[in-house]
C-alpha cells in the first residue's frame, strides 16, 4: 500500500475523510504529506513522521504500520482496493444524508420544500466531492489542449527512424510480424542492441539509446539466446550485465488477466523498454476481442508509465502460403483486429523460413511509409542489410543520367507501368534523399498534352565521390 506507484494511483481516488477509522485517516494523511515532499513512504519513514507529530501511538504504533504495509498481496491492485474504500465511504455519506432528511421531516412544522432543497444541496455537495477527490477518476488523466499538444510527446524524435520515416515512435508500440523463420528475432535483436548503444543504425535508420531493456524471452529462450549470441563479443559484457535484463519462460500471469503486469515488470527491473517475444505467449488467446482489448490496456499502461514496447508476433497460418512478392495487409496478422489497431507501427516480414532474402513491408505507419525494403539476413553474423539493387541511393548511383519518379517506381515495384501509389512512394523516397543531401533534383519543364519534361534526380556529387 505504501509503494510510490500505489500511492499515486490511490490518491487520485481517495481523500483522507473516505476512511472509516480515524487512525487510517491519520496514516493516509501522513502518506500523502510524505509523497508530496517526494520522500519515501515505507513503514520506517512513516513511523518516524508520525512519531514526530505525536500520532504514532494513536494509530496503533509501528507494528501496525508494518501490518498494513504487508496486507495487500500486490500493489498492482491498489486502484481496485481504493475503489472499495471509496464506494463504502460514498454509501456512508448517502446514508448519513438520508438520516438527516428523515430527522428534518419529523421535526414539528417541517417544511417539505426546505427539506427537499437541503437534501438536494447535500447531494450536490456529495457529487462535487466525488468528482474532486484527489483529482477524481474523471479527471486523473485530463490535461488542457495546449499541454496535450506540447507536453505529451507528440514532437519527440522517434526511437527508430526519422521524423519523415518512423519505424518506431516514442510512446507507441512497434509490432514485428511474419511467419516463423523469416528473421523477426534477428531484426528485433539489432534494434535492442542499438537501444543499448552497441550499434547506431538498423536498416540505415538511426536508433535512439535506452537506459535499460527488459527482454521477455517466452518463446524458446535458448533459441533466442543463441540468436543474440551471434552479435555478442566479450567487450559487450559490461553493457549486457548492466542494461539488459532477460525474463526466461512464461510470465506469472497472462497480460489479459493482469493488465498491470507489464508496467510492474518494467518498474521492478528499472527498464524503459520491454520486448515481448512473442505475443502468443503473453495473452490467453489472441482471437478473442475482449482479451485483445485487455492486452491493449496492458500495453497502454506500460506506455503511459514511460515504457517503450516492442512486440514480436505471427501471421495467420491460413495465409502462410500467400504468393511470394504479394504485398501483405493487416488482416494477415494473427488474432483480433484490436491487436494491430492499438499498435503504433507494424512491420511485416514476408519470405520463406530460413531464406536470407526477405521483404519488409510497413503496414501501419506513424509517419511516412518505409519501403517496401528488400533485405538480406546474414544468418551467421545476425545482421540485416538492405539489398543494394533496391537501395534508392545505389539505384541513382547506377544511373548517372538521373531518374524520374516513374523510373524509380518501375525499378522498385518491378512493374513496367507502375501505378500511382508506386510513383508517389518513389517521389517521397527521392525528395527525402534530396533533403538529406544524398541526391540533387533538376526541375522539369511544363508542356502541352504529352509534352513537358519530368524532374530528374541524380545522386549528389559527394556520394558519387565516395561510391
Tab-separated table of C-alpha atoms in Angstrom:
chain	number	residue	atom	x	y	z
A	1	UNK	CA	0.000	0.000	0.000
A	2	UNK	CA	2.934	2.337	0.707
A	3	UNK	CA	4.612	1.759	-2.704
A	4	UNK	CA	5.021	5.107	-4.533
A	5	UNK	CA	3.140	3.914	-7.609
A	6	UNK	CA	0.300	2.604	-5.451
A	7	UNK	CA	0.141	5.908	-3.548
A	8	UNK	CA	-0.060	7.854	-6.826
A	9	UNK	CA	-2.979	5.730	-8.036
A	10	UNK	CA	-4.824	5.750	-4.699
A	11	UNK	CA	-4.601	9.496	-4.124
A	12	UNK	CA	-6.411	10.017	-7.421
A	13	UNK	CA	-9.401	8.196	-5.925
A	14	UNK	CA	-9.425	8.838	-2.192
A	15	UNK	CA	-9.399	11.746	0.231
A	16	UNK	CA	-8.461	11.151	3.898
A	17	UNK	CA	-12.084	11.528	5.021
A	18	UNK	CA	-13.022	8.436	2.977
A	19	UNK	CA	-11.539	6.157	5.651
A	20	UNK	CA	-13.905	4.945	8.356
A	21	UNK	CA	-11.305	4.541	11.117
A	22	UNK	CA	-9.687	7.811	12.342
A	23	UNK	CA	-6.337	6.023	12.608
A	24	UNK	CA	-6.434	5.133	8.901
A	25	UNK	CA	-7.327	8.710	8.025
A	26	UNK	CA	-4.292	9.947	10.000
A	27	UNK	CA	-1.982	7.391	8.380
A	28	UNK	CA	-3.237	8.266	4.894
A	29	UNK	CA	-2.718	11.999	5.537
A	30	UNK	CA	0.864	11.244	6.584
A	31	UNK	CA	1.497	9.153	3.448
A	32	UNK	CA	0.179	11.955	1.220
A	33	UNK	CA	2.360	14.508	3.000
A	34	UNK	CA	5.484	12.362	2.522
A	35	UNK	CA	4.684	11.703	-1.125
A	36	UNK	CA	4.138	15.449	-1.737
A	37	UNK	CA	7.703	16.012	-0.481
A	38	UNK	CA	8.938	13.152	-2.716
A	39	UNK	CA	10.035	11.332	0.428
A	40	UNK	CA	9.877	7.547	0.947
A	41	UNK	CA	6.553	6.195	2.196
A	42	UNK	CA	7.751	2.907	3.693
A	43	UNK	CA	6.745	1.939	7.262
A	44	UNK	CA	10.098	3.067	8.759
A	45	UNK	CA	9.889	6.619	7.376
A	46	UNK	CA	6.170	6.740	8.153
A	47	UNK	CA	6.846	5.685	11.743
A	48	UNK	CA	9.352	8.493	12.170
A	49	UNK	CA	6.961	11.021	10.613
A	50	UNK	CA	4.020	10.064	12.869
A	51	UNK	CA	6.240	9.887	15.959
A	52	UNK	CA	7.426	13.429	15.334
A	53	UNK	CA	3.818	14.637	15.315
A	54	UNK	CA	2.725	12.674	18.370
A	55	UNK	CA	0.360	10.457	16.347
A	56	UNK	CA	2.220	7.147	16.342
A	57	UNK	CA	0.670	5.566	19.438
A	58	UNK	CA	-2.764	6.854	18.463
A	59	UNK	CA	-2.712	4.945	15.148
A	60	UNK	CA	-1.542	1.640	16.661
A	61	UNK	CA	2.224	2.004	16.749
A	62	UNK	CA	4.988	0.903	14.400
A	63	UNK	CA	3.967	-2.810	14.327
A	64	UNK	CA	0.527	-1.864	12.990
A	65	UNK	CA	2.095	0.176	10.163
A	66	UNK	CA	4.094	-2.888	9.084
A	67	UNK	CA	0.934	-4.994	9.182
A	68	UNK	CA	-0.867	-2.500	6.946
A	69	UNK	CA	2.047	-2.303	4.503
A	70	UNK	CA	2.141	-6.085	4.062
A	71	UNK	CA	-1.629	-6.602	3.887
A	72	UNK	CA	-2.228	-6.073	0.121
A	73	UNK	CA	-0.932	-9.098	-1.880
A	74	UNK	CA	0.238	-6.860	-4.739
A	75	UNK	CA	0.469	-3.125	-5.445
A	76	UNK	CA	-0.992	-3.827	-8.887
A	77	UNK	CA	-4.436	-3.996	-7.237
A	78	UNK	CA	-4.113	-0.735	-5.286
A	79	UNK	CA	-6.598	1.042	-7.527
A	80	UNK	CA	-9.165	-1.738	-7.019
A	81	UNK	CA	-8.743	-1.621	-3.228
A	82	UNK	CA	-9.137	2.159	-3.285
A	83	UNK	CA	-12.390	1.770	-5.217
A	84	UNK	CA	-13.726	-0.456	-2.421
A	85	UNK	CA	-12.891	2.157	0.231
A	86	UNK	CA	-14.372	4.957	-1.871
A	87	UNK	CA	-17.638	3.076	-2.532
A	88	UNK	CA	-18.096	2.333	1.161
A	89	UNK	CA	-17.383	5.969	2.021
A	90	UNK	CA	-19.939	7.125	-0.548
A	91	UNK	CA	-22.555	4.768	0.913
A	92	UNK	CA	-21.868	6.056	4.443
A	93	UNK	CA	-22.316	9.658	3.336
A	94	UNK	CA	-25.508	8.876	1.451
A	95	UNK	CA	-26.853	7.034	4.492
A	96	UNK	CA	-25.965	9.981	6.726
A	97	UNK	CA	-27.680	12.365	4.316
A	98	UNK	CA	-30.766	10.156	4.361
A	99	UNK	CA	-30.858	10.034	8.156
A	100	UNK	CA	-30.632	13.830	8.318
A	101	UNK	CA	-33.502	14.134	5.824
A	102	UNK	CA	-35.636	11.823	7.987
A	103	UNK	CA	-34.798	13.850	11.110
A	104	UNK	CA	-35.742	17.091	9.360
A	105	UNK	CA	-39.017	15.598	8.160
A	106	UNK	CA	-40.051	14.508	11.681
A	107	UNK	CA	-39.464	17.891	13.300
A	108	UNK	CA	-42.590	19.897	14.206
A	109	UNK	CA	-43.603	22.314	11.438
A	110	UNK	CA	-41.218	20.769	8.906
A	111	UNK	CA	-41.315	22.487	5.503
A	112	UNK	CA	-41.201	19.926	2.624
A	113	UNK	CA	-39.751	22.466	0.179
A	114	UNK	CA	-36.991	23.444	2.599
A	115	UNK	CA	-36.171	19.787	3.317
A	116	UNK	CA	-36.101	18.970	-0.414
A	117	UNK	CA	-33.853	21.961	-1.079
A	118	UNK	CA	-31.486	20.993	1.753
A	119	UNK	CA	-31.374	17.355	0.601
A	120	UNK	CA	-30.602	18.404	-2.980
A	121	UNK	CA	-27.826	20.670	-1.718
A	122	UNK	CA	-26.342	17.720	0.214
A	123	UNK	CA	-26.453	15.573	-2.933
A	124	UNK	CA	-24.751	18.298	-4.983
A	125	UNK	CA	-22.050	18.611	-2.343
A	126	UNK	CA	-21.554	14.843	-2.378
A	127	UNK	CA	-21.331	14.782	-6.175
A	128	UNK	CA	-18.772	17.600	-6.191
A	129	UNK	CA	-16.744	15.846	-3.510
A	130	UNK	CA	-16.702	12.621	-5.513
A	131	UNK	CA	-15.536	14.406	-8.642
A	132	UNK	CA	-12.865	16.360	-6.788
A	133	UNK	CA	-11.479	13.567	-4.630
A	134	UNK	CA	-7.768	13.569	-5.250
A	135	UNK	CA	-8.297	14.668	-8.839
A	136	UNK	CA	-11.101	12.146	-9.302
A	137	UNK	CA	-11.392	9.222	-11.717
A	138	UNK	CA	-12.927	11.510	-14.313
A	139	UNK	CA	-10.004	13.943	-14.342
A	140	UNK	CA	-6.992	11.783	-13.449
A	141	UNK	CA	-5.585	11.793	-16.992
A	142	UNK	CA	-7.073	15.093	-18.080
A	143	UNK	CA	-4.828	17.838	-19.451
A	144	UNK	CA	-5.659	21.014	-21.304
A	145	UNK	CA	-5.329	21.140	-25.081
A	146	UNK	CA	-2.062	23.070	-25.114
A	147	UNK	CA	-0.321	20.651	-22.760
A	148	UNK	CA	-1.694	17.726	-24.764
A	149	UNK	CA	-0.128	19.084	-27.957
A	150	UNK	CA	3.153	20.356	-26.500
A	151	UNK	CA	3.957	18.150	-23.492
A	152	UNK	CA	2.749	14.609	-24.252
A	153	UNK	CA	5.496	13.608	-26.663
A	154	UNK	CA	3.872	14.478	-29.977
A	155	UNK	CA	7.021	16.331	-31.074
A	156	UNK	CA	9.683	13.878	-29.880
A	157	UNK	CA	12.235	12.198	-32.104
A	158	UNK	CA	11.459	8.571	-32.989
A	159	UNK	CA	13.092	5.614	-31.283
A	160	UNK	CA	13.951	4.102	-34.665
A	161	UNK	CA	13.912	6.016	-37.930
A	162	UNK	CA	13.491	9.676	-38.777
A	163	UNK	CA	10.632	12.099	-38.345
A	164	UNK	CA	9.819	11.640	-42.025
A	165	UNK	CA	10.044	7.826	-41.901
A	166	UNK	CA	9.414	6.371	-38.464
A	167	UNK	CA	9.679	2.668	-37.769
A	168	UNK	CA	9.147	3.033	-34.001
A	169	UNK	CA	7.623	6.111	-32.437
A	170	UNK	CA	8.132	7.036	-28.791
A	171	UNK	CA	5.012	6.329	-26.742
A	172	UNK	CA	3.642	3.852	-29.298
A	173	UNK	CA	4.325	0.151	-29.627
A	174	UNK	CA	6.233	-1.430	-32.507
A	175	UNK	CA	4.991	-4.797	-33.763
A	176	UNK	CA	7.189	-7.009	-35.949
A	177	UNK	CA	5.117	-9.677	-37.699
A	178	UNK	CA	5.857	-12.583	-40.005
A	179	UNK	CA	5.847	-16.352	-40.425
A	180	UNK	CA	8.356	-18.481	-38.499
A	181	UNK	CA	11.967	-18.323	-39.600
A	182	UNK	CA	11.951	-15.069	-41.591
A	183	UNK	CA	14.126	-13.112	-39.166
A	184	UNK	CA	11.752	-11.333	-36.767
A	185	UNK	CA	14.045	-12.069	-33.822
A	186	UNK	CA	17.139	-11.223	-35.875
A	187	UNK	CA	15.741	-7.797	-36.687
A	188	UNK	CA	14.475	-7.223	-33.133
A	189	UNK	CA	17.873	-8.073	-31.648
A	190	UNK	CA	19.575	-5.491	-33.823
A	191	UNK	CA	17.154	-2.829	-32.612
A	192	UNK	CA	17.690	-3.943	-28.992
A	193	UNK	CA	21.474	-3.792	-29.338
A	194	UNK	CA	21.148	-0.346	-30.887
A	195	UNK	CA	18.969	0.735	-27.930
A	196	UNK	CA	21.832	-0.483	-25.724
A	197	UNK	CA	24.305	1.647	-27.677
A	198	UNK	CA	26.142	-1.262	-29.318
A	199	UNK	CA	25.295	-0.015	-32.808
A	200	UNK	CA	23.860	3.248	-34.094
A	201	UNK	CA	21.597	2.277	-37.004
A	202	UNK	CA	19.414	-0.590	-38.181
A	203	UNK	CA	18.479	-0.780	-41.889
A	204	UNK	CA	20.274	2.550	-42.360
A	205	UNK	CA	17.897	4.241	-39.898
A	206	UNK	CA	19.073	5.769	-36.587
A	207	UNK	CA	18.053	4.205	-33.270
A	208	UNK	CA	17.871	6.282	-30.096
A	209	UNK	CA	19.514	4.895	-26.928
A	210	UNK	CA	17.706	3.333	-23.982
A	211	UNK	CA	18.639	3.179	-20.303
A	212	UNK	CA	17.704	-0.467	-19.727
A	213	UNK	CA	15.884	-3.109	-21.771
A	214	UNK	CA	13.766	-5.955	-20.374
A	215	UNK	CA	13.513	-8.800	-22.903
A	216	UNK	CA	10.644	-11.229	-22.265
A	217	UNK	CA	12.079	-14.401	-23.834
A	218	UNK	CA	8.953	-16.521	-23.528
A	219	UNK	CA	9.100	-18.304	-26.896
A	220	UNK	CA	12.049	-20.770	-26.903
A	221	UNK	CA	14.514	-18.847	-24.680
A	222	UNK	CA	17.511	-20.993	-25.701
A	223	UNK	CA	16.925	-20.241	-29.370
A	224	UNK	CA	16.616	-16.533	-28.571
A	225	UNK	CA	19.890	-16.681	-26.627
A	226	UNK	CA	21.612	-18.476	-29.499
A	227	UNK	CA	20.367	-15.862	-31.979
A	228	UNK	CA	21.573	-12.954	-29.835
A	229	UNK	CA	24.952	-14.599	-29.215
A	230	UNK	CA	25.814	-14.102	-32.903
A	231	UNK	CA	26.229	-10.372	-32.258
A	232	UNK	CA	27.863	-10.517	-28.838
A	233	UNK	CA	31.588	-10.314	-28.075
A	234	UNK	CA	33.432	-10.234	-24.715
A	235	UNK	CA	33.692	-6.437	-24.732
A	236	UNK	CA	29.887	-6.269	-24.577
A	237	UNK	CA	29.741	-7.975	-21.166
A	238	UNK	CA	29.503	-4.832	-19.028
A	239	UNK	CA	26.714	-3.321	-21.111
A	240	UNK	CA	24.672	-6.526	-21.174
A	241	UNK	CA	25.062	-7.074	-17.436
A	242	UNK	CA	24.039	-3.520	-16.548
A	243	UNK	CA	21.465	-2.625	-19.193
A	244	UNK	CA	19.803	-5.817	-20.434
A	245	UNK	CA	17.534	-7.996	-18.285
A	246	UNK	CA	16.023	-11.174	-19.732
A	247	UNK	CA	12.939	-12.959	-18.441
A	248	UNK	CA	13.079	-16.645	-19.422
A	249	UNK	CA	9.897	-18.648	-19.929
A	250	UNK	CA	6.236	-17.923	-19.158
A	251	UNK	CA	5.085	-14.899	-17.183
A	252	UNK	CA	3.449	-15.270	-13.742
A	253	UNK	CA	0.115	-14.462	-15.413
A	254	UNK	CA	-1.092	-13.563	-18.897
A	255	UNK	CA	-1.363	-9.856	-19.656
A	256	UNK	CA	-5.091	-10.055	-20.343
A	257	UNK	CA	-5.587	-11.378	-16.795
A	258	UNK	CA	-3.246	-8.836	-15.153
A	259	UNK	CA	-3.093	-5.661	-17.283
A	260	UNK	CA	-0.724	-4.034	-14.749
A	261	UNK	CA	1.853	-6.820	-15.022
A	262	UNK	CA	3.742	-5.344	-17.981
A	263	UNK	CA	4.208	-1.975	-16.261
A	264	UNK	CA	5.047	-3.707	-12.967
A	265	UNK	CA	7.738	-5.827	-14.630
A	266	UNK	CA	9.316	-2.734	-16.149
A	267	UNK	CA	9.277	-0.939	-12.793
A	268	UNK	CA	10.651	-3.958	-10.920
A	269	UNK	CA	13.600	-4.252	-13.314
A	270	UNK	CA	14.034	-0.486	-13.880
A	271	UNK	CA	13.528	-0.874	-17.625
A	272	UNK	CA	12.397	1.837	-20.015
A	273	UNK	CA	11.991	-0.648	-22.887
A	274	UNK	CA	10.203	-4.017	-22.979
A	275	UNK	CA	10.429	-6.576	-25.796
A	276	UNK	CA	7.645	-9.197	-25.896
A	277	UNK	CA	8.851	-12.341	-27.681
A	278	UNK	CA	6.235	-13.314	-28.533
A	279	UNK	CA	2.626	-12.157	-28.183
A	280	UNK	CA	1.148	-15.664	-28.333
A	281	UNK	CA	2.913	-16.449	-25.046
A	282	UNK	CA	1.723	-13.281	-23.300
A	283	UNK	CA	-2.054	-13.456	-23.881
A	284	UNK	CA	-4.521	-16.288	-23.165
A	285	UNK	CA	-5.881	-16.187	-26.690
A	286	UNK	CA	-5.354	-13.625	-29.439
A	287	UNK	CA	-8.584	-14.221	-31.345
A	288	UNK	CA	-10.964	-13.079	-28.600
A	289	UNK	CA	-11.770	-9.368	-28.995
A	290	UNK	CA	-12.289	-8.836	-25.259
A	291	UNK	CA	-8.911	-10.364	-24.369
A	292	UNK	CA	-7.247	-8.393	-27.170
A	293	UNK	CA	-8.636	-5.185	-25.650
A	294	UNK	CA	-7.405	-6.335	-22.229
A	295	UNK	CA	-3.917	-6.835	-23.683
A	296	UNK	CA	-4.082	-3.387	-25.262
A	297	UNK	CA	-4.869	-1.975	-21.808
A	298	UNK	CA	-1.696	-3.666	-20.515
A	299	UNK	CA	0.267	-2.188	-23.416
A	300	UNK	CA	-1.141	1.301	-22.793
A	301	UNK	CA	-0.484	1.201	-19.046
A	302	UNK	CA	3.168	0.429	-19.741
A	303	UNK	CA	3.395	3.181	-22.364
A	304	UNK	CA	1.684	5.634	-20.013
A	305	UNK	CA	4.406	4.878	-17.452
A	306	UNK	CA	7.088	5.841	-19.962
A	307	UNK	CA	7.978	2.286	-21.029
A	308	UNK	CA	8.564	1.697	-24.753
A	309	UNK	CA	7.111	-1.563	-26.088
A	310	UNK	CA	8.206	-3.841	-28.948
A	311	UNK	CA	6.129	-6.920	-29.796
A	312	UNK	CA	7.009	-9.938	-31.947
A	313	UNK	CA	4.027	-11.662	-33.499
A	314	UNK	CA	2.969	-14.175	-36.134
A	315	UNK	CA	0.819	-14.123	-39.249
A	316	UNK	CA	-2.279	-16.189	-39.847
A	317	UNK	CA	-1.497	-19.781	-40.783
A	318	UNK	CA	-4.145	-19.735	-43.484
A	319	UNK	CA	-2.159	-17.128	-45.398
A	320	UNK	CA	1.274	-18.625	-44.871
A	321	UNK	CA	1.249	-19.855	-48.458
A	322	UNK	CA	0.333	-16.434	-49.963
A	323	UNK	CA	2.051	-15.740	-53.306
A	324	UNK	CA	5.653	-14.619	-52.887
A	325	UNK	CA	6.064	-10.898	-53.502
A	326	UNK	CA	2.410	-10.097	-52.827
A	327	UNK	CA	2.058	-7.122	-50.519
A	328	UNK	CA	0.663	-8.284	-47.157
A	329	UNK	CA	-2.151	-6.490	-45.374
A	330	UNK	CA	-3.065	-6.086	-41.709
A	331	UNK	CA	-5.678	-8.820	-41.948
A	332	UNK	CA	-2.812	-11.309	-42.402
A	333	UNK	CA	-1.721	-10.622	-38.817
A	334	UNK	CA	-2.935	-13.373	-36.492
A	335	UNK	CA	-5.658	-12.611	-33.967
A	336	UNK	CA	-8.252	-9.959	-33.243
A	337	UNK	CA	-8.104	-6.729	-35.202
A	338	UNK	CA	-7.715	-4.903	-31.882
A	339	UNK	CA	-4.191	-6.336	-31.553
A	340	UNK	CA	-2.941	-4.288	-34.509
A	341	UNK	CA	-5.379	-1.395	-34.007
A	342	UNK	CA	-3.621	-0.464	-30.783
A	343	UNK	CA	-0.098	-0.741	-32.207
A	344	UNK	CA	1.682	2.399	-33.343
A	345	UNK	CA	3.761	0.766	-36.084
A	346	UNK	CA	3.519	-2.658	-37.764
A	347	UNK	CA	6.395	-4.112	-39.784
A	348	UNK	CA	5.623	-7.305	-41.711
A	349	UNK	CA	8.492	-9.565	-42.833
A	350	UNK	CA	7.494	-11.664	-45.851
A	351	UNK	CA	9.528	-14.593	-47.100
A	352	UNK	CA	10.334	-18.250	-46.636
A	353	UNK	CA	11.705	-19.756	-43.421
A	354	UNK	CA	15.492	-19.605	-43.419
A	355	UNK	CA	15.610	-17.539	-46.622
A	356	UNK	CA	18.328	-14.875	-46.395
A	357	UNK	CA	16.425	-12.602	-48.804
A	358	UNK	CA	13.102	-11.311	-47.442
A	359	UNK	CA	10.905	-8.248	-47.853
A	360	UNK	CA	9.875	-5.835	-45.104
A	361	UNK	CA	6.538	-4.054	-45.540
A	362	UNK	CA	5.390	-1.169	-43.371
A	363	UNK	CA	1.695	-1.941	-42.847
A	364	UNK	CA	0.967	0.687	-40.200
A	365	UNK	CA	2.937	3.906	-40.160
A	366	UNK	CA	3.352	6.657	-37.543
A	367	UNK	CA	4.678	8.962	-40.309
A	368	UNK	CA	5.889	8.225	-43.857
A	369	UNK	CA	5.921	4.629	-45.060
A	370	UNK	CA	9.228	2.774	-45.007
A	371	UNK	CA	9.938	0.555	-48.001
A	372	UNK	CA	8.934	-1.953	-49.065
A	373	UNK	CA	12.518	-2.998	-48.352
A	374	UNK	CA	14.227	-5.980	-49.920
A	375	UNK	CA	16.710	-7.070	-47.257
A	376	UNK	CA	19.379	-9.705	-46.763
A	377	UNK	CA	19.829	-11.547	-43.449
A	378	UNK	CA	23.348	-12.677	-42.643
A	379	UNK	CA	22.396	-15.679	-40.516
A	380	UNK	CA	25.980	-16.259	-39.424
A	381	UNK	CA	26.526	-12.737	-38.072
A	382	UNK	CA	22.936	-11.881	-37.146
A	383	UNK	CA	22.814	-8.725	-39.278
A	384	UNK	CA	20.317	-7.397	-41.790
A	385	UNK	CA	21.136	-5.086	-44.695
A	386	UNK	CA	19.136	-3.533	-47.498
A	387	UNK	CA	19.621	-5.306	-50.830
A	388	UNK	CA	21.790	-2.843	-52.840
A	389	UNK	CA	19.805	-3.299	-56.034
A	390	UNK	CA	16.751	-1.921	-54.210
A	391	UNK	CA	18.529	0.871	-52.317
A	392	UNK	CA	17.426	4.196	-53.922
A	393	UNK	CA	20.909	5.695	-53.440
A	394	UNK	CA	22.517	2.689	-55.127
A	395	UNK	CA	19.958	2.844	-57.921
A	396	UNK	CA	20.689	6.542	-58.518
A	397	UNK	CA	24.412	5.872	-58.441
A	398	UNK	CA	23.927	3.242	-61.166
A	399	UNK	CA	22.144	5.807	-63.381
A	400	UNK	CA	24.477	8.802	-63.836
A	401	UNK	CA	21.941	10.496	-66.094
A	402	UNK	CA	19.410	10.512	-63.293
A	403	UNK	CA	15.937	9.066	-62.857
A	404	UNK	CA	12.387	10.384	-62.807
A	405	UNK	CA	9.965	9.333	-60.124
A	406	UNK	CA	8.334	6.949	-62.603
A	407	UNK	CA	11.724	5.418	-63.446
A	408	UNK	CA	12.479	4.709	-59.799
A	409	UNK	CA	8.937	3.399	-59.235
A	410	UNK	CA	9.416	0.919	-62.078
A	411	UNK	CA	12.637	-0.390	-60.536
A	412	UNK	CA	11.273	-0.678	-57.004
A	413	UNK	CA	7.915	-2.201	-57.955
A	414	UNK	CA	9.186	-4.398	-60.785
A	415	UNK	CA	6.379	-3.092	-62.994
A	416	UNK	CA	6.976	-1.538	-66.407
A	417	UNK	CA	3.957	0.701	-65.879
A	418	UNK	CA	3.860	1.427	-62.125
A	419	UNK	CA	0.603	2.609	-60.603
A	420	UNK	CA	0.063	5.987	-58.974
A	421	UNK	CA	0.754	4.659	-55.471
A	422	UNK	CA	4.147	3.273	-56.524
A	423	UNK	CA	5.048	6.568	-58.227
A	424	UNK	CA	4.131	8.570	-55.112
A	425	UNK	CA	6.240	6.286	-52.927
A	426	UNK	CA	9.174	6.762	-55.304
A	427	UNK	CA	8.634	10.521	-55.185
A	428	UNK	CA	8.780	10.513	-51.379
A	429	UNK	CA	11.954	8.418	-51.485
A	430	UNK	CA	13.623	10.871	-53.861
A	431	UNK	CA	12.513	14.006	-52.019
A	432	UNK	CA	13.885	12.597	-48.748
A	433	UNK	CA	17.203	11.883	-50.463
A	434	UNK	CA	17.321	15.465	-51.714
A	435	UNK	CA	16.539	16.782	-48.241
A	436	UNK	CA	19.261	14.624	-46.660
A	437	UNK	CA	21.828	15.637	-49.277
A	438	UNK	CA	22.090	12.203	-50.884
A	439	UNK	CA	20.565	13.401	-54.172
A	440	UNK	CA	20.009	16.570	-56.194
A	441	UNK	CA	16.969	17.481	-58.210
A	442	UNK	CA	16.713	19.097	-61.637
A	443	UNK	CA	13.313	20.644	-62.086
A	444	UNK	CA	11.293	19.637	-65.133
A	445	UNK	CA	9.605	21.855	-67.676
A	446	UNK	CA	5.884	22.277	-68.269
A	447	UNK	CA	4.447	21.435	-71.679
A	448	UNK	CA	1.246	20.746	-73.550
A	449	UNK	CA	-0.509	17.431	-73.941
A	450	UNK	CA	2.128	14.731	-73.975
A	451	UNK	CA	4.835	17.386	-73.745
A	452	UNK	CA	6.968	18.785	-70.976
A	453	UNK	CA	9.795	17.183	-69.107
A	454	UNK	CA	9.696	15.459	-65.731
A	455	UNK	CA	12.014	16.408	-62.905
A	456	UNK	CA	15.103	14.232	-62.716
A	457	UNK	CA	17.027	13.153	-59.655
A	458	UNK	CA	20.713	12.319	-59.555
A	459	UNK	CA	22.994	11.118	-56.773
A	460	UNK	CA	24.847	14.053	-55.241
A	461	UNK	CA	28.473	14.712	-56.146
A	462	UNK	CA	29.525	13.783	-52.616
A	463	UNK	CA	28.029	10.316	-52.893
A	464	UNK	CA	29.401	9.810	-56.380
A	465	UNK	CA	32.847	10.536	-54.956
A	466	UNK	CA	32.547	8.063	-52.097
A	467	UNK	CA	30.815	5.440	-54.195
